[in-house]
């Protein structure tokens, strides 16, 4: 995609600090974050407000803080320059929650009830389902609309939420005039949905209870090899992309994203060979992709003062920028301007 010449477009995306990002997060979203970061005005964030929608950190809030710092460092390590882009932590930017409240009042209960992520996650957390989890997509709409983002690089699992953000945008503008910018998703083809290594019908997720289901971006090479080798496939021993071969299709997508090879090239490479050779090649390609990122991460994470300085500057820039939309919205709905004290 080429950048527009008249004015640079804005790209926005967030990721939750619910755990170390997986290969799915990287191939589906983060790789794209880094790829577009020189051509657009990019605003990226660690979505810690989203991470308290599930009970994971209630017993251990310090873990959430640690995950936030680790994730912030990893985002820099994978190629996002905090001097050239805005890289912030969501809870340090108060405008997101402010706009989310307002947008709640322009979101219909019925449309929010149709979100499949809520259905999946609420089934998992049983009696511990918060209103925050239900409201997650409205906060996500606020994250996007508050910066007037043109493009949102996401994996396919977030498509429905982006669609909701677009509906909220349309509704708000229908009442008050063109206040909010309509965002477009930016979804890659091959990595859009990387599936679980243990259940290839489910997406790979960093909060999966079974660590064998995902490759974490910081897994050691021997762990990566082991996880890929124990990935669920089928009994055919034929490396090809076909309906019903979900495990093999998933490994082919991973291999293709890491090497740039097409499905046809991969099928030719492994014709007559078994899954053992194929899995070794996939494991090695994943290790080679992640190794330079891991190395840079290990250097960065020792410099907490530098990371916290970047966070503070990111939060300040994000607050300043997002205040513009919030002020316009507040005026439109009939509020007094923010009190200056
Ligand atoms: P959680 O289980 O806590 O929701 P997650 O792995 O779904 O974690 P998120 O922080 O919710 O990660 O999502 C970050 C980004 O990664 C989003 O853009 C999302 O669309 C993308 N993403 C998540 N899982 C995958 C996947 N399996 N394949 C491709 N992209 C993915
Ligand atoms: Mg998710």
Short mmCIF file of C-alpha atoms and ligand atoms in Angstrom, two decimals:
data_model
loop_
_atom_site.label_atom_id
_atom_site.label_comp_id
_atom_site.label_asym_id
_atom_site.label_seq_id
_atom_site.Cartn_x
_atom_site.Cartn_y
_atom_site.Cartn_z
CA UNK A 1 0.00 0.00 0.00
CA UNK A 2 1.37 3.42 -0.93
CA UNK A 3 1.15 6.43 1.35
CA UNK A 4 -1.04 9.27 0.07
CA UNK A 5 0.87 12.26 -1.10
CA UNK A 6 -1.43 15.11 0.01
CA UNK A 7 -1.44 14.36 3.71
CA UNK A 8 -0.05 11.48 5.70
CA UNK A 9 -2.63 9.03 6.94
CA UNK A 10 -2.87 7.97 10.56
CA UNK A 11 -2.50 4.34 11.61
CA UNK A 12 -3.57 3.16 15.05
CA UNK A 13 -3.47 -0.18 16.83
CA UNK A 14 -3.25 -1.53 20.37
CA UNK A 15 -2.27 -4.84 21.93
CA UNK A 16 -3.16 -6.16 25.37
CA UNK A 17 -0.48 -6.97 27.97
CA UNK A 18 -2.30 -10.21 28.87
CA UNK A 19 0.89 -12.20 28.23
CA UNK A 20 3.89 -12.30 25.93
CA UNK A 21 2.65 -11.82 22.34
CA UNK A 22 2.41 -14.99 20.31
CA UNK A 23 3.54 -15.77 16.82
CA UNK A 24 -0.12 -15.17 15.87
CA UNK A 25 -0.01 -11.63 17.24
CA UNK A 26 3.25 -11.04 15.39
CA UNK A 27 2.30 -12.44 11.99
CA UNK A 28 -1.30 -11.17 12.16
CA UNK A 29 -0.73 -7.68 13.47
CA UNK A 30 2.63 -6.59 14.89
CA UNK A 31 4.67 -7.33 11.77
CA UNK A 32 2.31 -4.99 9.94
CA UNK A 33 2.70 -2.35 12.66
CA UNK A 34 6.42 -2.23 12.02
CA UNK A 35 6.08 -2.49 8.22
CA UNK A 36 3.90 0.62 7.91
CA UNK A 37 5.62 2.66 10.60
CA UNK A 38 7.82 4.63 8.20
CA UNK A 39 5.07 5.54 5.76
CA UNK A 40 2.30 6.71 8.07
CA UNK A 41 1.81 8.66 11.27
CA UNK A 42 1.55 5.68 13.57
CA UNK A 43 0.06 5.58 17.02
CA UNK A 44 0.56 2.31 18.86
CA UNK A 45 -0.30 1.37 22.38
CA UNK A 46 -0.32 -1.19 25.15
CA UNK A 47 -4.00 -1.78 25.97
CA UNK A 48 -3.83 -2.29 29.72
CA UNK A 49 -7.34 -0.89 30.28
CA UNK A 50 -8.60 -3.79 28.15
CA UNK A 51 -6.62 -6.30 30.21
CA UNK A 52 -8.61 -5.78 33.40
CA UNK A 53 -11.82 -6.85 31.63
CA UNK A 54 -10.90 -10.44 32.61
CA UNK A 55 -9.94 -11.51 36.16
CA UNK A 56 -6.37 -12.62 35.28
CA UNK A 57 -4.48 -9.95 37.24
CA UNK A 58 -6.74 -9.56 40.29
CA UNK A 59 -4.48 -11.68 42.47
CA UNK A 60 -1.31 -10.16 41.06
CA UNK A 61 -1.50 -6.54 39.86
CA UNK A 62 2.31 -6.29 39.81
CA UNK A 63 2.26 -8.87 37.00
CA UNK A 64 0.13 -6.54 34.85
CA UNK A 65 2.64 -3.72 35.39
CA UNK A 66 5.53 -6.04 34.50
CA UNK A 67 3.73 -7.33 31.39
CA UNK A 68 3.11 -3.73 30.32
CA UNK A 69 6.81 -2.81 30.52
CA UNK A 70 7.86 -6.07 28.83
CA UNK A 71 5.39 -5.57 25.99
CA UNK A 72 6.43 -1.94 25.57
CA UNK A 73 10.07 -3.07 25.20
CA UNK A 74 9.09 -5.83 22.77
CA UNK A 75 7.24 -3.37 20.53
CA UNK A 76 10.40 -1.27 20.26
CA UNK A 77 12.44 -4.44 19.70
CA UNK A 78 10.30 -5.52 16.75
CA UNK A 79 10.88 -2.27 14.94
CA UNK A 80 8.64 0.50 16.26
CA UNK A 81 10.75 3.59 16.86
CA UNK A 82 9.27 5.57 19.79
CA UNK A 83 10.98 8.74 18.52
CA UNK A 84 9.22 8.56 15.14
CA UNK A 85 5.86 7.12 16.24
CA UNK A 86 3.65 7.63 19.26
CA UNK A 87 4.03 4.59 21.51
CA UNK A 88 1.96 4.83 24.66
CA UNK A 89 0.36 2.93 27.53
CA UNK A 90 -3.42 3.27 27.40
CA UNK A 91 -4.08 3.83 31.13
CA UNK A 92 -1.69 6.82 31.08
CA UNK A 93 -3.93 8.56 28.52
CA UNK A 94 -7.21 9.47 30.26
CA UNK A 95 -9.10 10.52 27.13
CA UNK A 96 -9.73 6.92 25.99
CA UNK A 97 -11.94 6.14 28.97
CA UNK A 98 -13.64 9.54 28.70
CA UNK A 99 -14.61 9.03 25.07
CA UNK A 100 -15.59 5.41 25.75
CA UNK A 101 -18.19 6.56 28.27
CA UNK A 102 -19.73 8.94 25.77
CA UNK A 103 -19.70 6.33 22.98
CA UNK A 104 -21.39 3.82 25.32
CA UNK A 105 -24.41 6.06 25.12
CA UNK A 106 -24.40 5.83 21.31
CA UNK A 107 -23.99 2.04 21.18
CA UNK A 108 -27.02 -0.20 21.16
CA UNK A 109 -27.22 -3.03 23.62
CA UNK A 110 -28.33 -5.35 20.80
CA UNK A 111 -25.33 -4.68 18.56
CA UNK A 112 -22.89 -5.03 21.46
CA UNK A 113 -24.54 -8.37 22.34
CA UNK A 114 -23.63 -9.79 18.93
CA UNK A 115 -19.87 -9.62 19.48
CA UNK A 116 -18.43 -13.14 19.24
CA UNK A 117 -15.33 -12.35 21.34
CA UNK A 118 -17.61 -11.57 24.28
CA UNK A 119 -19.45 -14.84 23.78
CA UNK A 120 -16.17 -16.81 23.63
CA UNK A 121 -14.49 -15.07 26.55
CA UNK A 122 -17.58 -15.01 28.76
CA UNK A 123 -17.99 -18.77 28.24
CA UNK A 124 -14.41 -19.18 29.45
CA UNK A 125 -14.72 -17.01 32.59
CA UNK A 126 -18.13 -18.33 33.66
CA UNK A 127 -19.44 -16.54 36.76
CA UNK A 128 -16.60 -13.99 36.62
CA UNK A 129 -17.85 -12.04 33.61
CA UNK A 130 -17.61 -8.26 34.05
CA UNK A 131 -19.57 -5.47 32.39
CA UNK A 132 -16.12 -4.29 31.26
CA UNK A 133 -15.72 -7.42 29.12
CA UNK A 134 -19.06 -6.68 27.48
CA UNK A 135 -17.97 -3.08 26.93
CA UNK A 136 -14.53 -3.97 25.52
CA UNK A 137 -15.47 -3.19 21.88
CA UNK A 138 -16.77 0.29 22.79
CA UNK A 139 -13.47 1.13 24.49
CA UNK A 140 -11.77 -0.18 21.35
CA UNK A 141 -13.96 2.11 19.23
CA UNK A 142 -12.88 5.04 21.43
CA UNK A 143 -9.18 4.03 21.07
CA UNK A 144 -9.52 4.28 17.30
CA UNK A 145 -11.91 7.21 16.85
CA UNK A 146 -10.17 9.50 19.32
CA UNK A 147 -7.13 9.80 17.03
CA UNK A 148 -9.09 10.06 13.80
CA UNK A 149 -7.26 6.92 12.64
CA UNK A 150 -7.52 6.13 8.91
CA UNK A 151 -6.20 2.57 9.14
CA UNK A 152 -6.19 -0.04 11.89
CA UNK A 153 -3.80 -3.01 11.41
CA UNK A 154 -5.49 -5.97 13.11
CA UNK A 155 -5.86 -9.73 12.84
CA UNK A 156 -9.08 -11.16 11.39
CA UNK A 157 -10.44 -11.82 14.92
CA UNK A 158 -10.86 -8.07 15.47
CA UNK A 159 -12.78 -7.43 12.24
CA UNK A 160 -16.17 -7.55 13.95
CA UNK A 161 -15.05 -5.03 16.58
CA UNK A 162 -13.77 -2.68 13.89
CA UNK A 163 -17.12 -2.98 12.13
CA UNK A 164 -18.83 -1.95 15.39
CA UNK A 165 -16.49 1.06 15.67
CA UNK A 166 -17.53 2.04 12.14
CA UNK A 167 -21.22 1.73 13.03
CA UNK A 168 -20.77 3.88 16.15
CA UNK A 169 -18.87 6.45 14.06
CA UNK A 170 -21.65 6.52 11.48
CA UNK A 171 -24.35 6.89 14.12
CA UNK A 172 -22.56 9.69 15.97
CA UNK A 173 -21.85 11.61 12.77
CA UNK A 174 -25.45 11.05 11.63
CA UNK A 175 -26.64 12.97 14.70
CA UNK A 176 -23.95 15.65 15.06
CA UNK A 177 -22.35 16.04 11.62
CA UNK A 178 -18.88 14.89 10.49
CA UNK A 179 -17.01 14.88 13.81
CA UNK A 180 -15.41 11.42 13.80
CA UNK A 181 -13.20 9.93 11.05
CA UNK A 182 -14.33 6.60 9.56
CA UNK A 183 -11.56 3.99 10.10
CA UNK A 184 -10.60 1.15 7.71
CA UNK A 185 -9.13 -2.19 8.82
CA UNK A 186 -5.69 -3.23 7.55
CA UNK A 187 -5.70 -7.02 7.55
CA UNK A 188 -2.83 -8.98 6.03
CA UNK A 189 -3.66 -12.08 3.96
CA UNK A 190 -1.47 -14.98 5.06
CA UNK A 191 -1.13 -14.22 8.78
CA UNK A 192 -4.61 -12.80 9.39
CA UNK A 193 -5.58 -15.77 11.51
CA UNK A 194 -2.84 -18.01 12.88
CA UNK A 195 -4.46 -20.95 14.66
CA UNK A 196 -3.71 -22.84 17.84
CA UNK A 197 -1.05 -25.53 17.42
CA UNK A 198 -3.14 -27.92 19.50
CA UNK A 199 -6.60 -27.10 18.13
CA UNK A 200 -6.24 -25.63 14.64
CA UNK A 201 -9.93 -24.72 14.54
CA UNK A 202 -9.32 -22.10 17.27
CA UNK A 203 -7.20 -18.97 16.87
CA UNK A 204 -3.79 -18.87 18.55
CA UNK A 205 -4.20 -16.75 21.68
CA UNK A 206 -1.68 -15.52 24.24
CA UNK A 207 -4.11 -16.13 27.08
CA UNK A 208 -4.62 -19.81 26.17
CA UNK A 209 -4.29 -22.05 29.25
CA UNK A 210 -2.17 -24.54 27.32
CA UNK A 211 1.28 -23.08 26.44
CA UNK A 212 1.73 -25.82 23.80
CA UNK A 213 -1.06 -24.16 21.83
CA UNK A 214 1.06 -21.11 21.00
CA UNK A 215 4.60 -20.02 20.27
CA UNK A 216 5.44 -17.00 22.39
CA UNK A 217 7.64 -14.37 20.76
CA UNK A 218 10.18 -14.87 23.56
CA UNK A 219 10.27 -18.68 23.56
CA UNK A 220 13.77 -20.18 23.37
CA UNK A 221 14.63 -21.92 20.05
CA UNK A 222 14.47 -25.41 21.61
CA UNK A 223 10.99 -24.65 23.03
CA UNK A 224 9.83 -23.34 19.64
CA UNK A 225 11.09 -26.49 17.91
CA UNK A 226 9.35 -28.70 20.46
CA UNK A 227 6.04 -26.86 20.17
CA UNK A 228 6.04 -26.92 16.36
CA UNK A 229 6.98 -30.61 16.34
CA UNK A 230 4.06 -31.46 18.60
CA UNK A 231 1.59 -29.40 16.54
CA UNK A 232 -1.56 -31.33 15.64
CA UNK A 233 -1.69 -32.35 11.94
CA UNK A 234 -3.40 -35.35 10.30
CA UNK A 235 -2.59 -38.91 9.27
CA UNK A 236 -2.03 -38.22 5.55
CA UNK A 237 1.65 -37.20 5.58
CA UNK A 238 1.10 -34.88 2.61
CA UNK A 239 2.17 -31.23 2.79
CA UNK A 240 -0.50 -29.39 0.84
CA UNK A 241 -3.09 -26.72 1.45
CA UNK A 242 -6.55 -28.28 1.33
CA UNK A 243 -9.87 -27.96 3.14
CA UNK A 244 -10.00 -30.15 6.22
CA UNK A 245 -6.18 -30.16 6.67
CA UNK A 246 -6.40 -27.38 9.25
CA UNK A 247 -3.23 -28.24 11.17
CA UNK A 248 -1.09 -28.44 8.01
CA UNK A 249 -2.74 -25.34 6.51
CA UNK A 250 -1.83 -23.44 9.67
CA UNK A 251 1.82 -24.56 9.60
CA UNK A 252 1.97 -23.65 5.90
CA UNK A 253 0.64 -20.16 6.69
CA UNK A 254 3.29 -19.76 9.41
CA UNK A 255 6.05 -21.00 7.08
CA UNK A 256 4.85 -18.76 4.27
CA UNK A 257 4.78 -15.66 6.53
CA UNK A 258 8.27 -16.38 7.86
CA UNK A 259 9.94 -17.19 4.52
CA UNK A 260 7.84 -15.32 1.92
CA UNK A 261 7.30 -18.60 0.01
CA UNK A 262 3.95 -19.26 -1.69
CA UNK A 263 1.83 -22.35 -1.00
CA UNK A 264 2.85 -23.83 -4.36
CA UNK A 265 6.54 -23.38 -3.54
CA UNK A 266 6.03 -24.99 -0.13
CA UNK A 267 4.15 -27.95 -1.61
CA UNK A 268 6.95 -28.47 -4.16
CA UNK A 269 9.64 -28.21 -1.46
CA UNK A 270 8.09 -30.98 0.64
CA UNK A 271 6.72 -33.26 -2.07
CA UNK A 272 7.55 -36.84 -1.12
CA UNK A 273 8.77 -35.79 2.33
CA UNK A 274 6.97 -36.41 5.62
CA UNK A 275 5.66 -34.07 8.28
CA UNK A 276 8.89 -34.50 10.29
CA UNK A 277 11.00 -32.63 7.70
CA UNK A 278 8.27 -30.06 7.20
CA UNK A 279 7.92 -29.31 10.92
CA UNK A 280 11.69 -28.97 11.32
CA UNK A 281 11.76 -26.41 8.50
CA UNK A 282 8.80 -24.50 9.97
CA UNK A 283 10.44 -24.47 13.43
CA UNK A 284 13.73 -23.22 12.01
CA UNK A 285 11.99 -20.49 10.01
CA UNK A 286 10.13 -19.31 13.12
CA UNK A 287 13.35 -19.26 15.17
CA UNK A 288 15.14 -17.25 12.46
CA UNK A 289 12.26 -14.75 12.36
CA UNK A 290 12.12 -14.23 16.11
CA UNK A 291 15.82 -14.41 16.98
CA UNK A 292 16.84 -10.80 16.09
CA UNK A 293 13.77 -9.43 17.89
CA UNK A 294 14.58 -11.47 21.01
CA UNK A 295 18.16 -10.23 21.01
CA UNK A 296 17.13 -6.56 20.79
CA UNK A 297 14.48 -7.16 23.47
CA UNK A 298 17.05 -8.59 25.90
CA UNK A 299 19.14 -5.41 25.53
CA UNK A 300 16.20 -3.02 25.93
CA UNK A 301 14.55 -4.63 28.94
CA UNK A 302 17.59 -3.92 31.12
CA UNK A 303 17.12 -0.16 30.59
CA UNK A 304 13.97 0.58 32.58
CA UNK A 305 14.70 4.33 32.84
CA UNK A 306 14.85 4.64 29.05
CA UNK A 307 11.61 2.68 28.60
CA UNK A 308 9.74 4.70 31.25
CA UNK A 309 11.00 7.94 29.66
CA UNK A 310 9.61 6.82 26.29
CA UNK A 311 6.31 5.87 27.97
CA UNK A 312 5.99 9.32 29.57
CA UNK A 313 6.67 11.09 26.27
CA UNK A 314 4.28 8.76 24.43
CA UNK A 315 1.50 9.39 26.94
CA UNK A 316 1.95 13.14 26.72
CA UNK A 317 1.84 13.17 22.92
CA UNK A 318 -1.17 10.81 22.80
CA UNK A 319 -3.07 12.87 25.39
CA UNK A 320 -2.43 16.11 23.54
CA UNK A 321 -3.51 14.67 20.19
CA UNK A 322 -6.59 12.85 21.47
CA UNK A 323 -7.81 15.86 23.44
CA UNK A 324 -8.76 17.53 20.14
CA UNK A 325 -11.39 14.94 19.22
CA UNK A 326 -12.60 14.64 22.80
CA UNK A 327 -13.17 18.42 23.03
CA UNK A 328 -15.14 18.44 19.77
CA UNK A 329 -17.26 15.50 20.90
CA UNK A 330 -17.93 17.07 24.31
CA UNK A 331 -19.08 20.27 22.69
CA UNK A 332 -21.36 18.43 20.26
CA UNK A 333 -23.14 16.38 22.92
CA UNK A 334 -23.81 19.50 25.01
CA UNK A 335 -21.14 19.45 27.72
CA UNK A 336 -19.29 22.49 29.02
CA UNK A 337 -15.67 22.64 27.85
CA UNK A 338 -13.19 20.95 30.23
CA UNK A 339 -12.69 23.11 33.34
CA UNK A 340 -9.19 24.57 33.61
CA UNK A 341 -8.09 24.85 37.21
P1 LIG B 1 -6.08 -12.32 24.41
O1 LIG B 1 -6.26 -13.80 24.39
O2 LIG B 1 -5.64 -11.79 25.74
O3 LIG B 1 -7.25 -11.56 23.82
P2 LIG B 1 -4.74 -12.11 21.88
O4 LIG B 1 -3.69 -13.10 21.50
O5 LIG B 1 -6.08 -12.24 21.24
O6 LIG B 1 -4.83 -12.09 23.47
P3 LIG B 1 -4.85 -9.21 21.57
O7 LIG B 1 -4.01 -8.31 22.42
O8 LIG B 1 -6.29 -9.35 21.88
O9 LIG B 1 -4.14 -10.67 21.57
O10 LIG B 1 -4.69 -8.78 20.05
C1 LIG B 1 -3.57 -8.07 19.54
C2 LIG B 1 -3.58 -8.11 18.02
O11 LIG B 1 -3.21 -9.42 17.57
C3 LIG B 1 -4.95 -7.82 17.41
O12 LIG B 1 -4.77 -7.01 16.28
C4 LIG B 1 -5.46 -9.18 17.00
O13 LIG B 1 -6.34 -9.11 15.90
C5 LIG B 1 -4.15 -9.89 16.62
N1 LIG B 1 -4.26 -11.35 16.79
C6 LIG B 1 -4.57 -11.98 17.95
N2 LIG B 1 -4.55 -13.32 17.76
C7 LIG B 1 -4.23 -13.53 16.45
C8 LIG B 1 -4.07 -14.71 15.65
N3 LIG B 1 -4.21 -15.91 16.17
N4 LIG B 1 -3.72 -14.57 14.34
C9 LIG B 1 -3.56 -13.33 13.81
N5 LIG B 1 -3.72 -12.17 14.52
C10 LIG B 1 -4.04 -12.26 15.82
MG1 LIG B 2 -7.66 -10.88 21.85
#
